mmCIF file with all atom_site columns, C-alpha atoms in Angstrom:
data_model
loop_
_atom_site.group_PDB
_atom_site.id
_atom_site.type_symbol
_atom_site.label_atom_id
_atom_site.label_alt_id
_atom_site.label_comp_id
_atom_site.label_asym_id
_atom_site.label_entity_id
_atom_site.label_seq_id
_atom_site.pdbx_PDB_ins_code
_atom_site.Cartn_x
_atom_site.Cartn_y
_atom_site.Cartn_z
_atom_site.occupancy
_atom_site.B_iso_or_equiv
_atom_site.pdbx_formal_charge
_atom_site.auth_seq_id
_atom_site.auth_comp_id
_atom_site.auth_asym_id
_atom_site.auth_atom_id
_atom_site.pdbx_PDB_model_num
ATOM 1   C CA . MET A 1 1   ? -18.709 64.211 52.022 1.00 36.00 ? 1   MET A CA 1
ATOM 2   C CA . GLY A 1 2   ? -17.365 62.430 54.842 1.00 46.00 ? 2   GLY A CA 1
ATOM 3   C CA . LYS A 1 3   ? -15.296 63.782 57.455 1.00 59.00 ? 3   LYS A CA 1
ATOM 4   C CA . VAL A 1 4   ? -11.685 64.753 56.890 1.00 68.00 ? 4   VAL A CA 1
ATOM 5   C CA . ASP A 1 5   ? -9.386  63.225 59.700 1.00 80.00 ? 5   ASP A CA 1
ATOM 6   C CA . PHE A 1 6   ? -7.255  65.617 59.370 1.00 83.00 ? 6   PHE A CA 1
ATOM 7   C CA . ASP A 1 7   ? -5.015  64.605 61.769 1.00 85.00 ? 7   ASP A CA 1
ATOM 8   C CA . SER A 1 8   ? -3.906  61.818 59.432 1.00 89.00 ? 8   SER A CA 1
ATOM 9   C CA . TYR A 1 9   ? -2.683  64.233 57.024 1.00 93.00 ? 9   TYR A CA 1
ATOM 10  C CA . PHE A 1 10  ? 0.349   65.591 59.571 1.00 93.00 ? 10  PHE A CA 1
ATOM 11  C CA . ASP A 1 11  ? 3.819   63.639 60.442 1.00 94.00 ? 11  ASP A CA 1
ATOM 12  C CA . GLU A 1 12  ? 6.604   64.621 62.004 1.00 95.00 ? 12  GLU A CA 1
ATOM 13  C CA . ALA A 1 13  ? 8.419   63.768 58.774 1.00 96.00 ? 13  ALA A CA 1
ATOM 14  C CA . TYR A 1 14  ? 6.698   66.161 56.559 1.00 97.00 ? 14  TYR A CA 1
ATOM 15  C CA . ILE A 1 15  ? 7.667   69.130 58.569 1.00 97.00 ? 15  ILE A CA 1
ATOM 16  C CA . CYS A 1 16  ? 10.328  71.504 57.235 1.00 97.00 ? 16  CYS A CA 1
ATOM 17  C CA . PHE A 1 17  ? 12.365  74.284 58.900 1.00 98.00 ? 17  PHE A CA 1
ATOM 18  C CA . ILE A 1 18  ? 14.279  76.177 55.959 1.00 97.00 ? 18  ILE A CA 1
ATOM 19  C CA . ASN A 1 19  ? 16.373  78.757 57.730 1.00 95.00 ? 19  ASN A CA 1
ATOM 20  C CA . GLU A 1 20  ? 18.638  79.562 54.472 1.00 95.00 ? 20  GLU A CA 1
ATOM 21  C CA . GLN A 1 21  ? 17.219  82.380 51.963 1.00 94.00 ? 21  GLN A CA 1
ATOM 22  C CA . LYS A 1 22  ? 15.918  80.100 49.035 1.00 95.00 ? 22  LYS A CA 1
ATOM 23  C CA . SER A 1 23  ? 13.922  80.991 46.419 1.00 96.00 ? 23  SER A CA 1
ATOM 24  C CA . LYS A 1 24  ? 10.329  80.413 46.174 1.00 96.00 ? 24  LYS A CA 1
ATOM 25  C CA . GLU A 1 25  ? 11.296  77.282 43.623 1.00 97.00 ? 25  GLU A CA 1
ATOM 26  C CA . GLU A 1 26  ? 13.748  76.191 45.876 1.00 97.00 ? 26  GLU A CA 1
ATOM 27  C CA . THR A 1 27  ? 11.548  75.869 48.917 1.00 98.00 ? 27  THR A CA 1
ATOM 28  C CA . LEU A 1 28  ? 8.881   73.955 47.449 1.00 98.00 ? 28  LEU A CA 1
ATOM 29  C CA . LYS A 1 29  ? 11.960  71.775 46.000 1.00 98.00 ? 29  LYS A CA 1
ATOM 30  C CA . ILE A 1 30  ? 12.693  71.091 49.330 1.00 98.00 ? 30  ILE A CA 1
ATOM 31  C CA . MET A 1 31  ? 9.319   70.137 49.961 1.00 98.00 ? 31  MET A CA 1
ATOM 32  C CA . PHE A 1 32  ? 8.687   68.240 47.414 1.00 98.00 ? 32  PHE A CA 1
ATOM 33  C CA . ASN A 1 33  ? 12.068  66.242 47.877 1.00 98.00 ? 33  ASN A CA 1
ATOM 34  C CA . ASN A 1 34  ? 10.623  65.786 51.567 1.00 97.00 ? 34  ASN A CA 1
ATOM 35  C CA . LEU A 1 35  ? 7.848   64.000 50.135 1.00 98.00 ? 35  LEU A CA 1
ATOM 36  C CA . TYR A 1 36  ? 9.388   62.246 47.318 1.00 98.00 ? 36  TYR A CA 1
ATOM 37  C CA . GLU A 1 37  ? 11.640  60.640 48.892 1.00 98.00 ? 37  GLU A CA 1
ATOM 38  C CA . ARG A 1 38  ? 9.105   58.878 51.290 1.00 97.00 ? 38  ARG A CA 1
ATOM 39  C CA . GLY A 1 39  ? 6.878   57.903 48.176 1.00 97.00 ? 39  GLY A CA 1
ATOM 40  C CA . VAL A 1 40  ? 4.020   60.138 49.044 1.00 97.00 ? 40  VAL A CA 1
ATOM 41  C CA . VAL A 1 41  ? 3.991   62.090 45.606 1.00 98.00 ? 41  VAL A CA 1
ATOM 42  C CA . LYS A 1 42  ? 5.293   60.858 42.393 1.00 98.00 ? 42  LYS A CA 1
ATOM 43  C CA . GLU A 1 43  ? 8.385   62.381 40.638 1.00 98.00 ? 43  GLU A CA 1
ATOM 44  C CA . SER A 1 44  ? 5.455   64.379 38.077 1.00 98.00 ? 44  SER A CA 1
ATOM 45  C CA . TYR A 1 45  ? 4.210   66.214 41.659 1.00 98.00 ? 45  TYR A CA 1
ATOM 46  C CA . PHE A 1 46  ? 6.611   69.241 41.301 1.00 98.00 ? 46  PHE A CA 1
ATOM 47  C CA . LYS A 1 47  ? 6.509   69.990 37.632 1.00 98.00 ? 47  LYS A CA 1
ATOM 48  C CA . ALA A 1 48  ? 3.254   70.155 37.752 1.00 98.00 ? 48  ALA A CA 1
ATOM 49  C CA . LEU A 1 49  ? 2.663   72.417 41.189 1.00 97.00 ? 49  LEU A CA 1
ATOM 50  C CA . LEU A 1 50  ? 4.907   74.559 39.600 1.00 97.00 ? 50  LEU A CA 1
ATOM 51  C CA . ASP A 1 51  ? 2.996   75.109 36.495 1.00 96.00 ? 51  ASP A CA 1
ATOM 52  C CA . ARG A 1 52  ? -0.279  74.615 38.581 1.00 95.00 ? 52  ARG A CA 1
ATOM 53  C CA . GLU A 1 53  ? 1.074   77.974 40.494 1.00 95.00 ? 53  GLU A CA 1
ATOM 54  C CA . ILE A 1 54  ? 1.575   80.159 37.623 1.00 93.00 ? 54  ILE A CA 1
ATOM 55  C CA . GLN A 1 55  ? -2.138  79.401 36.697 1.00 93.00 ? 55  GLN A CA 1
ATOM 56  C CA . TYR A 1 56  ? -3.505  79.536 40.275 1.00 94.00 ? 56  TYR A CA 1
ATOM 57  C CA . ALA A 1 57  ? -1.302  81.694 43.022 1.00 94.00 ? 57  ALA A CA 1
ATOM 58  C CA . THR A 1 58  ? -1.666  80.288 46.650 1.00 95.00 ? 58  THR A CA 1
ATOM 59  C CA . GLY A 1 59  ? -0.211  82.866 48.656 1.00 97.00 ? 59  GLY A CA 1
ATOM 60  C CA . LEU A 1 60  ? -2.356  84.756 51.009 1.00 96.00 ? 60  LEU A CA 1
ATOM 61  C CA . GLN A 1 61  ? -1.790  87.325 53.410 1.00 96.00 ? 61  GLN A CA 1
ATOM 62  C CA . THR A 1 62  ? -3.261  87.102 56.910 1.00 94.00 ? 62  THR A CA 1
ATOM 63  C CA . VAL A 1 63  ? -3.219  89.260 60.010 1.00 91.00 ? 63  VAL A CA 1
ATOM 64  C CA . SER A 1 64  ? 0.594   88.198 61.162 1.00 90.00 ? 64  SER A CA 1
ATOM 65  C CA . TYR A 1 65  ? 2.111   86.322 57.906 1.00 95.00 ? 65  TYR A CA 1
ATOM 66  C CA . GLY A 1 66  ? 1.861   85.230 54.427 1.00 97.00 ? 66  GLY A CA 1
ATOM 67  C CA . VAL A 1 67  ? 0.835   81.999 54.285 1.00 98.00 ? 67  VAL A CA 1
ATOM 68  C CA . ALA A 1 68  ? 0.876   79.437 50.883 1.00 98.00 ? 68  ALA A CA 1
ATOM 69  C CA . ILE A 1 69  ? -1.205  76.248 50.023 1.00 97.00 ? 69  ILE A CA 1
ATOM 70  C CA . PRO A 1 70  ? 0.300   74.985 46.887 1.00 97.00 ? 70  PRO A CA 1
ATOM 71  C CA . HIS A 1 71  ? -0.883  71.579 45.289 1.00 95.00 ? 71  HIS A CA 1
ATOM 72  C CA . THR A 1 72  ? -1.922  70.216 42.152 1.00 94.00 ? 72  THR A CA 1
ATOM 73  C CA . ASP A 1 73  ? -4.103  67.215 40.960 1.00 93.00 ? 73  ASP A CA 1
ATOM 74  C CA . TYR A 1 74  ? -4.436  64.227 42.723 1.00 94.00 ? 74  TYR A CA 1
ATOM 75  C CA . GLU A 1 75  ? -2.574  61.615 39.713 1.00 96.00 ? 75  GLU A CA 1
ATOM 76  C CA . HIS A 1 76  ? 0.654   62.819 40.971 1.00 98.00 ? 76  HIS A CA 1
ATOM 77  C CA . VAL A 1 77  ? -0.065  61.816 44.899 1.00 97.00 ? 77  VAL A CA 1
ATOM 78  C CA . ASN A 1 78  ? 0.612   58.398 45.944 1.00 97.00 ? 78  ASN A CA 1
ATOM 79  C CA . ASP A 1 79  ? -0.775  59.196 49.112 1.00 95.00 ? 79  ASP A CA 1
ATOM 80  C CA . GLU A 1 80  ? -2.261  62.125 51.210 1.00 94.00 ? 80  GLU A CA 1
ATOM 81  C CA . LYS A 1 81  ? -0.406  63.668 53.470 1.00 96.00 ? 81  LYS A CA 1
ATOM 82  C CA . ILE A 1 82  ? 0.819   67.862 54.515 1.00 96.00 ? 82  ILE A CA 1
ATOM 83  C CA . SER A 1 83  ? 3.719   69.028 54.677 1.00 97.00 ? 83  SER A CA 1
ATOM 84  C CA . ILE A 1 84  ? 4.591   72.198 56.102 1.00 97.00 ? 84  ILE A CA 1
ATOM 85  C CA . GLY A 1 85  ? 7.191   74.547 55.206 1.00 98.00 ? 85  GLY A CA 1
ATOM 86  C CA . ILE A 1 86  ? 8.256   77.219 58.177 1.00 98.00 ? 86  ILE A CA 1
ATOM 87  C CA . LEU A 1 87  ? 10.523  79.926 57.195 1.00 98.00 ? 87  LEU A CA 1
ATOM 88  C CA . GLU A 1 88  ? 13.115  82.054 58.555 1.00 96.00 ? 88  GLU A CA 1
ATOM 89  C CA . ASN A 1 89  ? 13.166  83.998 55.367 1.00 96.00 ? 89  ASN A CA 1
ATOM 90  C CA . PRO A 1 90  ? 10.245  84.799 53.719 1.00 97.00 ? 90  PRO A CA 1
ATOM 91  C CA . VAL A 1 91  ? 9.922   84.269 50.048 1.00 97.00 ? 91  VAL A CA 1
ATOM 92  C CA . VAL A 1 92  ? 7.348   85.766 47.503 1.00 97.00 ? 92  VAL A CA 1
ATOM 93  C CA . PHE A 1 93  ? 4.061   84.160 46.236 1.00 97.00 ? 93  PHE A CA 1
ATOM 94  C CA . GLU A 1 94  ? 1.541   85.756 44.131 1.00 96.00 ? 94  GLU A CA 1
ATOM 95  C CA . HIS A 1 95  ? -2.404  86.173 46.083 1.00 96.00 ? 95  HIS A CA 1
ATOM 96  C CA . MET A 1 96  ? -4.511  83.808 45.671 1.00 94.00 ? 96  MET A CA 1
ATOM 97  C CA . GLY A 1 97  ? -7.242  85.117 42.830 1.00 92.00 ? 97  GLY A CA 1
ATOM 98  C CA . MET A 1 98  ? -5.220  88.114 43.017 1.00 93.00 ? 98  MET A CA 1
ATOM 99  C CA . PRO A 1 99  ? -1.565  87.555 40.810 1.00 88.00 ? 99  PRO A CA 1
ATOM 100 C CA . GLU A 1 100 ? -0.606  91.105 40.923 1.00 93.00 ? 100 GLU A CA 1
ATOM 101 C CA . ILE A 1 101 ? -0.005  91.164 44.560 1.00 95.00 ? 101 ILE A CA 1
ATOM 102 C CA . SER A 1 102 ? 2.847   89.607 45.905 1.00 97.00 ? 102 SER A CA 1
ATOM 103 C CA . VAL A 1 103 ? 2.844   87.850 49.551 1.00 97.00 ? 103 VAL A CA 1
ATOM 104 C CA . ASP A 1 104 ? 5.956   87.350 51.444 1.00 98.00 ? 104 ASP A CA 1
ATOM 105 C CA . VAL A 1 105 ? 5.555   83.903 52.541 1.00 98.00 ? 105 VAL A CA 1
ATOM 106 C CA . GLU A 1 106 ? 6.571   82.236 55.748 1.00 98.00 ? 106 GLU A CA 1
ATOM 107 C CA . VAL A 1 107 ? 4.224   79.435 56.216 1.00 98.00 ? 107 VAL A CA 1
ATOM 108 C CA . ILE A 1 108 ? 3.668   76.688 53.701 1.00 98.00 ? 108 ILE A CA 1
ATOM 109 C CA . PHE A 1 109 ? 1.296   74.162 53.897 1.00 97.00 ? 109 PHE A CA 1
ATOM 110 C CA . MET A 1 110 ? 1.790   71.867 50.758 1.00 98.00 ? 110 MET A CA 1
ATOM 111 C CA . LEU A 1 111 ? -0.804  69.486 50.145 1.00 96.00 ? 111 LEU A CA 1
ATOM 112 C CA . ALA A 1 112 ? -0.477  66.118 48.811 1.00 97.00 ? 112 ALA A CA 1
ATOM 113 C CA . ILE A 1 113 ? -4.010  64.776 48.286 1.00 94.00 ? 113 ILE A CA 1
ATOM 114 C CA . LYS A 1 114 ? -4.717  61.677 46.274 1.00 93.00 ? 114 LYS A CA 1
ATOM 115 C CA . LYS A 1 115 ? -8.573  61.409 46.580 1.00 90.00 ? 115 LYS A CA 1
ATOM 116 C CA . PRO A 1 116 ? -10.222 64.607 44.786 1.00 86.00 ? 116 PRO A CA 1
ATOM 117 C CA . GLU A 1 117 ? -13.480 64.748 47.110 1.00 88.00 ? 117 GLU A CA 1
ATOM 118 C CA . ASN A 1 118 ? -11.013 65.455 49.767 1.00 88.00 ? 118 ASN A CA 1
ATOM 119 C CA . GLN A 1 119 ? -9.329  68.605 48.404 1.00 88.00 ? 119 GLN A CA 1
ATOM 120 C CA . ILE A 1 120 ? -12.401 70.799 49.051 1.00 89.00 ? 120 ILE A CA 1
ATOM 121 C CA . GLY A 1 121 ? -12.878 69.569 52.819 1.00 88.00 ? 121 GLY A CA 1
ATOM 122 C CA . VAL A 1 122 ? -8.747  69.651 53.606 1.00 91.00 ? 122 VAL A CA 1
ATOM 123 C CA . LEU A 1 123 ? -8.580  73.538 52.092 1.00 91.00 ? 123 LEU A CA 1
ATOM 124 C CA . GLN A 1 124 ? -11.407 74.637 54.022 1.00 90.00 ? 124 GLN A CA 1
ATOM 125 C CA . ILE A 1 125 ? -9.938  73.598 57.235 1.00 89.00 ? 125 ILE A CA 1
ATOM 126 C CA . ILE A 1 126 ? -6.712  74.904 56.695 1.00 93.00 ? 126 ILE A CA 1
ATOM 127 C CA . MET A 1 127 ? -8.165  78.219 55.563 1.00 93.00 ? 127 MET A CA 1
ATOM 128 C CA . ASP A 1 128 ? -9.949  78.072 59.069 1.00 92.00 ? 128 ASP A CA 1
ATOM 129 C CA . LEU A 1 129 ? -6.876  77.283 60.953 1.00 92.00 ? 129 LEU A CA 1
ATOM 130 C CA . ILE A 1 130 ? -4.366  80.070 58.947 1.00 93.00 ? 130 ILE A CA 1
ATOM 131 C CA . GLN A 1 131 ? -7.191  82.705 59.785 1.00 93.00 ? 131 GLN A CA 1
ATOM 132 C CA . LYS A 1 132 ? -6.518  82.135 64.072 1.00 93.00 ? 132 LYS A CA 1
ATOM 133 C CA . GLU A 1 133 ? -3.876  83.898 64.286 1.00 93.00 ? 133 GLU A CA 1
ATOM 134 C CA . GLU A 1 134 ? -2.533  82.779 67.702 1.00 94.00 ? 134 GLU A CA 1
ATOM 135 C CA . LEU A 1 135 ? -2.296  79.047 66.221 1.00 94.00 ? 135 LEU A CA 1
ATOM 136 C CA . LEU A 1 136 ? -0.553  80.438 63.402 1.00 96.00 ? 136 LEU A CA 1
ATOM 137 C CA . LYS A 1 137 ? 1.591   81.858 65.291 1.00 96.00 ? 137 LYS A CA 1
ATOM 138 C CA . SER A 1 138 ? 2.610   79.383 67.307 1.00 97.00 ? 138 SER A CA 1
ATOM 139 C CA . ILE A 1 139 ? 3.190   77.317 64.266 1.00 97.00 ? 139 ILE A CA 1
ATOM 140 C CA . LYS A 1 140 ? 5.586   79.736 62.845 1.00 97.00 ? 140 LYS A CA 1
ATOM 141 C CA . HIS A 1 141 ? 7.397   80.212 66.266 1.00 97.00 ? 141 HIS A CA 1
ATOM 142 C CA . ALA A 1 142 ? 7.204   76.755 66.964 1.00 97.00 ? 142 ALA A CA 1
ATOM 143 C CA . GLU A 1 143 ? 10.418  74.978 68.711 1.00 95.00 ? 143 GLU A CA 1
ATOM 144 C CA . ASN A 1 144 ? 10.541  71.966 66.382 1.00 97.00 ? 144 ASN A CA 1
ATOM 145 C CA . LYS A 1 145 ? 8.970   69.352 64.812 1.00 97.00 ? 145 LYS A CA 1
ATOM 146 C CA . GLU A 1 146 ? 6.783   67.722 67.696 1.00 97.00 ? 146 GLU A CA 1
ATOM 147 C CA . ALA A 1 147 ? 5.685   70.905 68.755 1.00 97.00 ? 147 ALA A CA 1
ATOM 148 C CA . VAL A 1 148 ? 3.903   71.559 65.452 1.00 97.00 ? 148 VAL A CA 1
ATOM 149 C CA . ILE A 1 149 ? 2.483   68.709 65.371 1.00 95.00 ? 149 ILE A CA 1
ATOM 150 C CA . ASN A 1 150 ? 1.299   68.937 68.685 1.00 95.00 ? 150 ASN A CA 1
ATOM 151 C CA . ILE A 1 151 ? -0.124  72.486 67.474 1.00 95.00 ? 151 ILE A CA 1
ATOM 152 C CA . ILE A 1 152 ? -2.209  71.038 65.172 1.00 94.00 ? 152 ILE A CA 1
ATOM 153 C CA . ARG A 1 153 ? -3.836  68.350 66.885 1.00 92.00 ? 153 ARG A CA 1
ATOM 154 C CA . GLU A 1 154 ? -5.023  70.336 69.356 1.00 92.00 ? 154 GLU A CA 1
ATOM 155 C CA . TYR A 1 155 ? -6.534  72.832 66.556 1.00 91.00 ? 155 TYR A CA 1
ATOM 156 C CA . SER A 1 156 ? -8.104  69.247 65.039 1.00 87.00 ? 156 SER A CA 1
ATOM 157 C CA . THR A 1 157 ? -9.054  67.687 68.743 1.00 86.00 ? 157 THR A CA 1
ATOM 158 C CA . GLN A 1 158 ? -10.855 71.665 69.441 1.00 86.00 ? 158 GLN A CA 1
ATOM 159 C CA . LYS A 1 159 ? -12.648 71.486 66.192 1.00 80.00 ? 159 LYS A CA 1
ATOM 160 C CA . MET A 1 160 ? -13.930 68.291 66.903 1.00 77.00 ? 160 MET A CA 1
ATOM 161 C CA . MET A 1 161 ? -15.480 68.667 70.313 1.00 80.00 ? 161 MET A CA 1
ATOM 162 C CA . ASN A 1 162 ? -16.900 71.579 68.667 1.00 80.00 ? 162 ASN A CA 1
ATOM 163 C CA . GLY A 1 163 ? -18.800 69.394 66.313 1.00 73.00 ? 163 GLY A CA 1
ATOM 164 C CA . GLU A 1 164 ? -17.432 71.285 63.037 1.00 69.00 ? 164 GLU A CA 1
#
């Protein structure tokens, strides 16, 4: 597998600050609409995402925050992007691999991956990113979209410099 150009997945347009209290479905719908309106995902993406979330939960509890990484199959995707949802009020997801455990999620990475061979690489990078507590905190408390992108670019540059 080639190197994943992690930076290319992110754009200020795909960052959603969600300040009102919403359900999990409403939160995912806001993020889906953001991707759909820009042609990144197909209309079928949202239902496929919800169906997959029931079968394979994507919530993860990190030291500081609950994080979710919802995604679905590539046939529902037109372009490779990652939407980031930063929630003022947590929403409940089931824990990845342990659906009986609930996670109060405050940061969501919604993946739109077109090439199946990129999915593992992107997931690995995100898993690495969310385990860096300071990084996750700075994303959660970022003042604006530009700040979020800068945090991710900095992280990505460091990874490349370290030859990861």
